[in-house]
Amino acid sequence: MSTAIRFTYQDYLQLPEDRRYEIVDGDLSMVPAPVPYHQQVSRNLEYSLHGFVKDRGLGEVFYAPCDLLLSETDVVQPDLFYIAAARRSIITDKNIPGAPDLVVEILSPATEVRDRGVKLKLYARAGVGEYWLVDLSAKTVEVLTLKAGRYERIGCHGHQDSLVSSLLPGLTIPLQQIF
């Protein structure tokens, strides 16, 4: 009988740095390199989100690769995430040990099941207040808000719409500028 290996953050630190990895519930996964369109959308969204947050002194926006340490056996690198100014103290020189206020995952064929499954549950368990799922093929952004430990779908914005967030009042991102 074989026993599954449960990876920890200490194991993660020993991995070669030439690839991206994540650990969810102790299961190690290699994260494939994103395609150019993914990177364009990520950059456009990060630029809009960062500008809004920075201009108002609301906190910090980070983009992958940046280690988000949610537990000793949960280390992920979301495409984008935001930490409110009041919670800046969770930012360290090496990683972010704690839940951000917002996580953005850009779906790809290789990551969609994981992003909508185990990572959705992980982010809810960790207390991430808002979760955006960006669908490149449908050109939509699904906005989920944490209510009583579970995500509730607030809306799904198409490329003709503007993205808004209850977490960041006043934020309006025309999605034609993103896709």
PDB file of N, CA and C in Angstrom, residues 16-52:
ATOM      1  N   PRO A  16      13.282  23.201  -8.059  1.00  0.00           N
ATOM      2  CA  PRO A  16      14.024  24.051  -8.990  1.00  0.00           C
ATOM      3  C   PRO A  16      13.207  25.297  -9.356  1.00  0.00           C
ATOM      4  N   GLU A  17      13.881  26.399  -9.537  1.00  0.00           N
ATOM      5  CA  GLU A  17      13.194  27.658  -9.814  1.00  0.00           C
ATOM      6  C   GLU A  17      12.929  27.891 -11.295  1.00  0.00           C
ATOM      7  N   ASP A  18      13.234  26.919 -12.144  1.00  0.00           N
ATOM      8  CA  ASP A  18      13.046  27.113 -13.584  1.00  0.00           C
ATOM      9  C   ASP A  18      11.620  26.816 -14.054  1.00  0.00           C
ATOM     10  N   ARG A  19      10.744  26.442 -13.138  1.00  0.00           N
ATOM     11  CA  ARG A  19       9.333  26.179 -13.457  1.00  0.00           C
ATOM     12  C   ARG A  19       8.465  26.758 -12.350  1.00  0.00           C
ATOM     13  N   ARG A  20       7.157  26.903 -12.678  1.00  0.00           N
ATOM     14  CA  ARG A  20       6.204  27.376 -11.666  1.00  0.00           C
ATOM     15  C   ARG A  20       5.464  26.185 -11.084  1.00  0.00           C
ATOM     16  N   TYR A  21       5.323  26.188  -9.762  1.00  0.00           N
ATOM     17  CA  TYR A  21       4.624  25.117  -9.057  1.00  0.00           C
ATOM     18  C   TYR A  21       3.592  25.726  -8.115  1.00  0.00           C
ATOM     19  N   GLU A  22       2.599  24.913  -7.771  1.00  0.00           N
ATOM     20  CA  GLU A  22       1.639  25.261  -6.728  1.00  0.00           C
ATOM     21  C   GLU A  22       1.387  24.014  -5.895  1.00  0.00           C
ATOM     22  N   ILE A  23       1.016  24.235  -4.640  1.00  0.00           N
ATOM     23  CA  ILE A  23       0.620  23.135  -3.760  1.00  0.00           C
ATOM     24  C   ILE A  23      -0.770  23.463  -3.220  1.00  0.00           C
ATOM     25  N   VAL A  24      -1.715  22.554  -3.419  1.00  0.00           N
ATOM     26  CA  VAL A  24      -3.057  22.695  -2.852  1.00  0.00           C
ATOM     27  C   VAL A  24      -3.363  21.412  -2.103  1.00  0.00           C
ATOM     28  N   ASP A  25      -3.663  21.542  -0.815  1.00  0.00           N
ATOM     29  CA  ASP A  25      -3.912  20.386   0.056  1.00  0.00           C
ATOM     30  C   ASP A  25      -2.768  19.379   0.009  1.00  0.00           C
ATOM     31  N   GLY A  26      -1.540  19.887  -0.101  1.00  0.00           N
ATOM     32  CA  GLY A  26      -0.374  19.024  -0.115  1.00  0.00           C
ATOM     33  C   GLY A  26      -0.061  18.381  -1.449  1.00  0.00           C
ATOM     34  N   ASP A  27      -0.912  18.601  -2.466  1.00  0.00           N
ATOM     35  CA  ASP A  27      -0.683  18.040  -3.804  1.00  0.00           C
ATOM     36  C   ASP A  27       0.095  19.041  -4.649  1.00  0.00           C
ATOM     37  N   LEU A  28       1.242  18.603  -5.151  1.00  0.00           N
ATOM     38  CA  LEU A  28       2.105  19.451  -5.964  1.00  0.00           C
ATOM     39  C   LEU A  28       1.678  19.396  -7.423  1.00  0.00           C
ATOM     40  N   SER A  29       1.587  20.570  -8.053  1.00  0.00           N
ATOM     41  CA  SER A  29       1.276  20.658  -9.479  1.00  0.00           C
ATOM     42  C   SER A  29       2.234  21.629 -10.138  1.00  0.00           C
ATOM     43  N   MET A  30       2.657  21.292 -11.353  1.00  0.00           N
ATOM     44  CA  MET A  30       3.427  22.230 -12.145  1.00  0.00           C
ATOM     45  C   MET A  30       2.428  23.094 -12.911  1.00  0.00           C
ATOM     46  N   VAL A  31       2.657  24.384 -12.928  1.00  0.00           N
ATOM     47  CA  VAL A  31       1.773  25.315 -13.625  1.00  0.00           C
ATOM     48  C   VAL A  31       2.395  25.622 -14.981  1.00  0.00           C
ATOM     49  N   PRO A  32       1.665  25.335 -16.084  1.00  0.00           N
ATOM     50  CA  PRO A  32       2.232  25.588 -17.404  1.00  0.00           C
ATOM     51  C   PRO A  32       2.381  27.086 -17.676  1.00  0.00           C
ATOM     52  N   ALA A  33       3.303  27.415 -18.555  1.00  0.00           N
ATOM     53  CA  ALA A  33       3.487  28.815 -18.939  1.00  0.00           C
ATOM     54  C   ALA A  33       2.243  29.312 -19.661  1.00  0.00           C
ATOM     55  N   PRO A  34       1.821  30.531 -19.374  1.00  0.00           N
ATOM     56  CA  PRO A  34       0.635  31.059 -20.040  1.00  0.00           C
ATOM     57  C   PRO A  34       0.919  31.416 -21.497  1.00  0.00           C
ATOM     58  N   VAL A  35      -0.147  31.412 -22.296  1.00  0.00           N
ATOM     59  CA  VAL A  35      -0.037  31.785 -23.714  1.00  0.00           C
ATOM     60  C   VAL A  35      -0.009  33.308 -23.820  1.00  0.00           C
ATOM     61  N   PRO A  36       0.434  33.852 -24.962  1.00  0.00           N
ATOM     62  CA  PRO A  36       0.528  35.306 -25.093  1.00  0.00           C
ATOM     63  C   PRO A  36      -0.783  36.059 -24.817  1.00  0.00           C
ATOM     64  N   TYR A  37      -1.922  35.551 -25.300  1.00  0.00           N
ATOM     65  CA  TYR A  37      -3.192  36.254 -25.073  1.00  0.00           C
ATOM     66  C   TYR A  37      -3.518  36.325 -23.579  1.00  0.00           C
ATOM     67  N   HIS A  38      -3.235  35.263 -22.864  1.00  0.00           N
ATOM     68  CA  HIS A  38      -3.404  35.256 -21.402  1.00  0.00           C
ATOM     69  C   HIS A  38      -2.598  36.396 -20.788  1.00  0.00           C
ATOM     70  N   GLN A  39      -1.360  36.539 -21.215  1.00  0.00           N
ATOM     71  CA  GLN A  39      -0.489  37.572 -20.663  1.00  0.00           C
ATOM     72  C   GLN A  39      -0.974  38.973 -21.019  1.00  0.00           C
ATOM     73  N   GLN A  40      -1.503  39.138 -22.244  1.00  0.00           N
ATOM     74  CA  GLN A  40      -2.040  40.446 -22.635  1.00  0.00           C
ATOM     75  C   GLN A  40      -3.223  40.834 -21.751  1.00  0.00           C
ATOM     76  N   VAL A  41      -4.153  39.895 -21.565  1.00  0.00           N
ATOM     77  CA  VAL A  41      -5.327  40.157 -20.734  1.00  0.00           C
ATOM     78  C   VAL A  41      -4.898  40.399 -19.285  1.00  0.00           C
ATOM     79  N   SER A  42      -3.977  39.608 -18.790  1.00  0.00           N
ATOM     80  CA  SER A  42      -3.481  39.776 -17.423  1.00  0.00           C
ATOM     81  C   SER A  42      -2.861  41.158 -17.242  1.00  0.00           C
ATOM     82  N   ARG A  43      -2.032  41.561 -18.189  1.00  0.00           N
ATOM     83  CA  ARG A  43      -1.389  42.880 -18.117  1.00  0.00           C
ATOM     84  C   ARG A  43      -2.431  43.998 -18.152  1.00  0.00           C
ATOM     85  N   ASN A  44      -3.397  43.896 -19.063  1.00  0.00           N
ATOM     86  CA  ASN A  44      -4.423  44.936 -19.178  1.00  0.00           C
ATOM     87  C   ASN A  44      -5.250  45.051 -17.899  1.00  0.00           C
ATOM     88  N   LEU A  45      -5.610  43.920 -17.333  1.00  0.00           N
ATOM     89  CA  LEU A  45      -6.406  43.914 -16.107  1.00  0.00           C
ATOM     90  C   LEU A  45      -5.582  44.428 -14.921  1.00  0.00           C
ATOM     91  N   GLU A  46      -4.345  43.987 -14.837  1.00  0.00           N
ATOM     92  CA  GLU A  46      -3.458  44.441 -13.759  1.00  0.00           C
ATOM     93  C   GLU A  46      -3.238  45.949 -13.852  1.00  0.00           C
ATOM     94  N   TYR A  47      -3.043  46.447 -15.062  1.00  0.00           N
ATOM     95  CA  TYR A  47      -2.816  47.879 -15.261  1.00  0.00           C
ATOM     96  C   TYR A  47      -4.018  48.686 -14.760  1.00  0.00           C
ATOM     97  N   SER A  48      -5.227  48.263 -15.128  1.00  0.00           N
ATOM     98  CA  SER A  48      -6.447  48.969 -14.705  1.00  0.00           C
ATOM     99  C   SER A  48      -6.654  48.873 -13.195  1.00  0.00           C
ATOM    100  N   LEU A  49      -6.516  47.669 -12.662  1.00  0.00           N
ATOM    101  CA  LEU A  49      -6.716  47.448 -11.232  1.00  0.00           C
ATOM    102  C   LEU A  49      -5.657  48.180 -10.410  1.00  0.00           C
ATOM    103  N   HIS A  50      -4.405  48.059 -10.819  1.00  0.00           N
ATOM    104  CA  HIS A  50      -3.313  48.709 -10.099  1.00  0.00           C
ATOM    105  C   HIS A  50      -3.481  50.227 -10.106  1.00  0.00           C
ATOM    106  N   GLY A  51      -3.833  50.791 -11.260  1.00  0.00           N
ATOM    107  CA  GLY A  51      -4.023  52.239 -11.349  1.00  0.00           C
ATOM    108  C   GLY A  51      -5.095  52.732 -10.390  1.00  0.00           C
ATOM    109  N   PHE A  52      -6.207  52.025 -10.350  1.00  0.00           N
ATOM    110  CA  PHE A  52      -7.312  52.398  -9.459  1.00  0.00           C
ATOM    111  C   PHE A  52      -6.870  52.323  -7.999  1.00  0.00           C
TER     112      PHE A  52
END
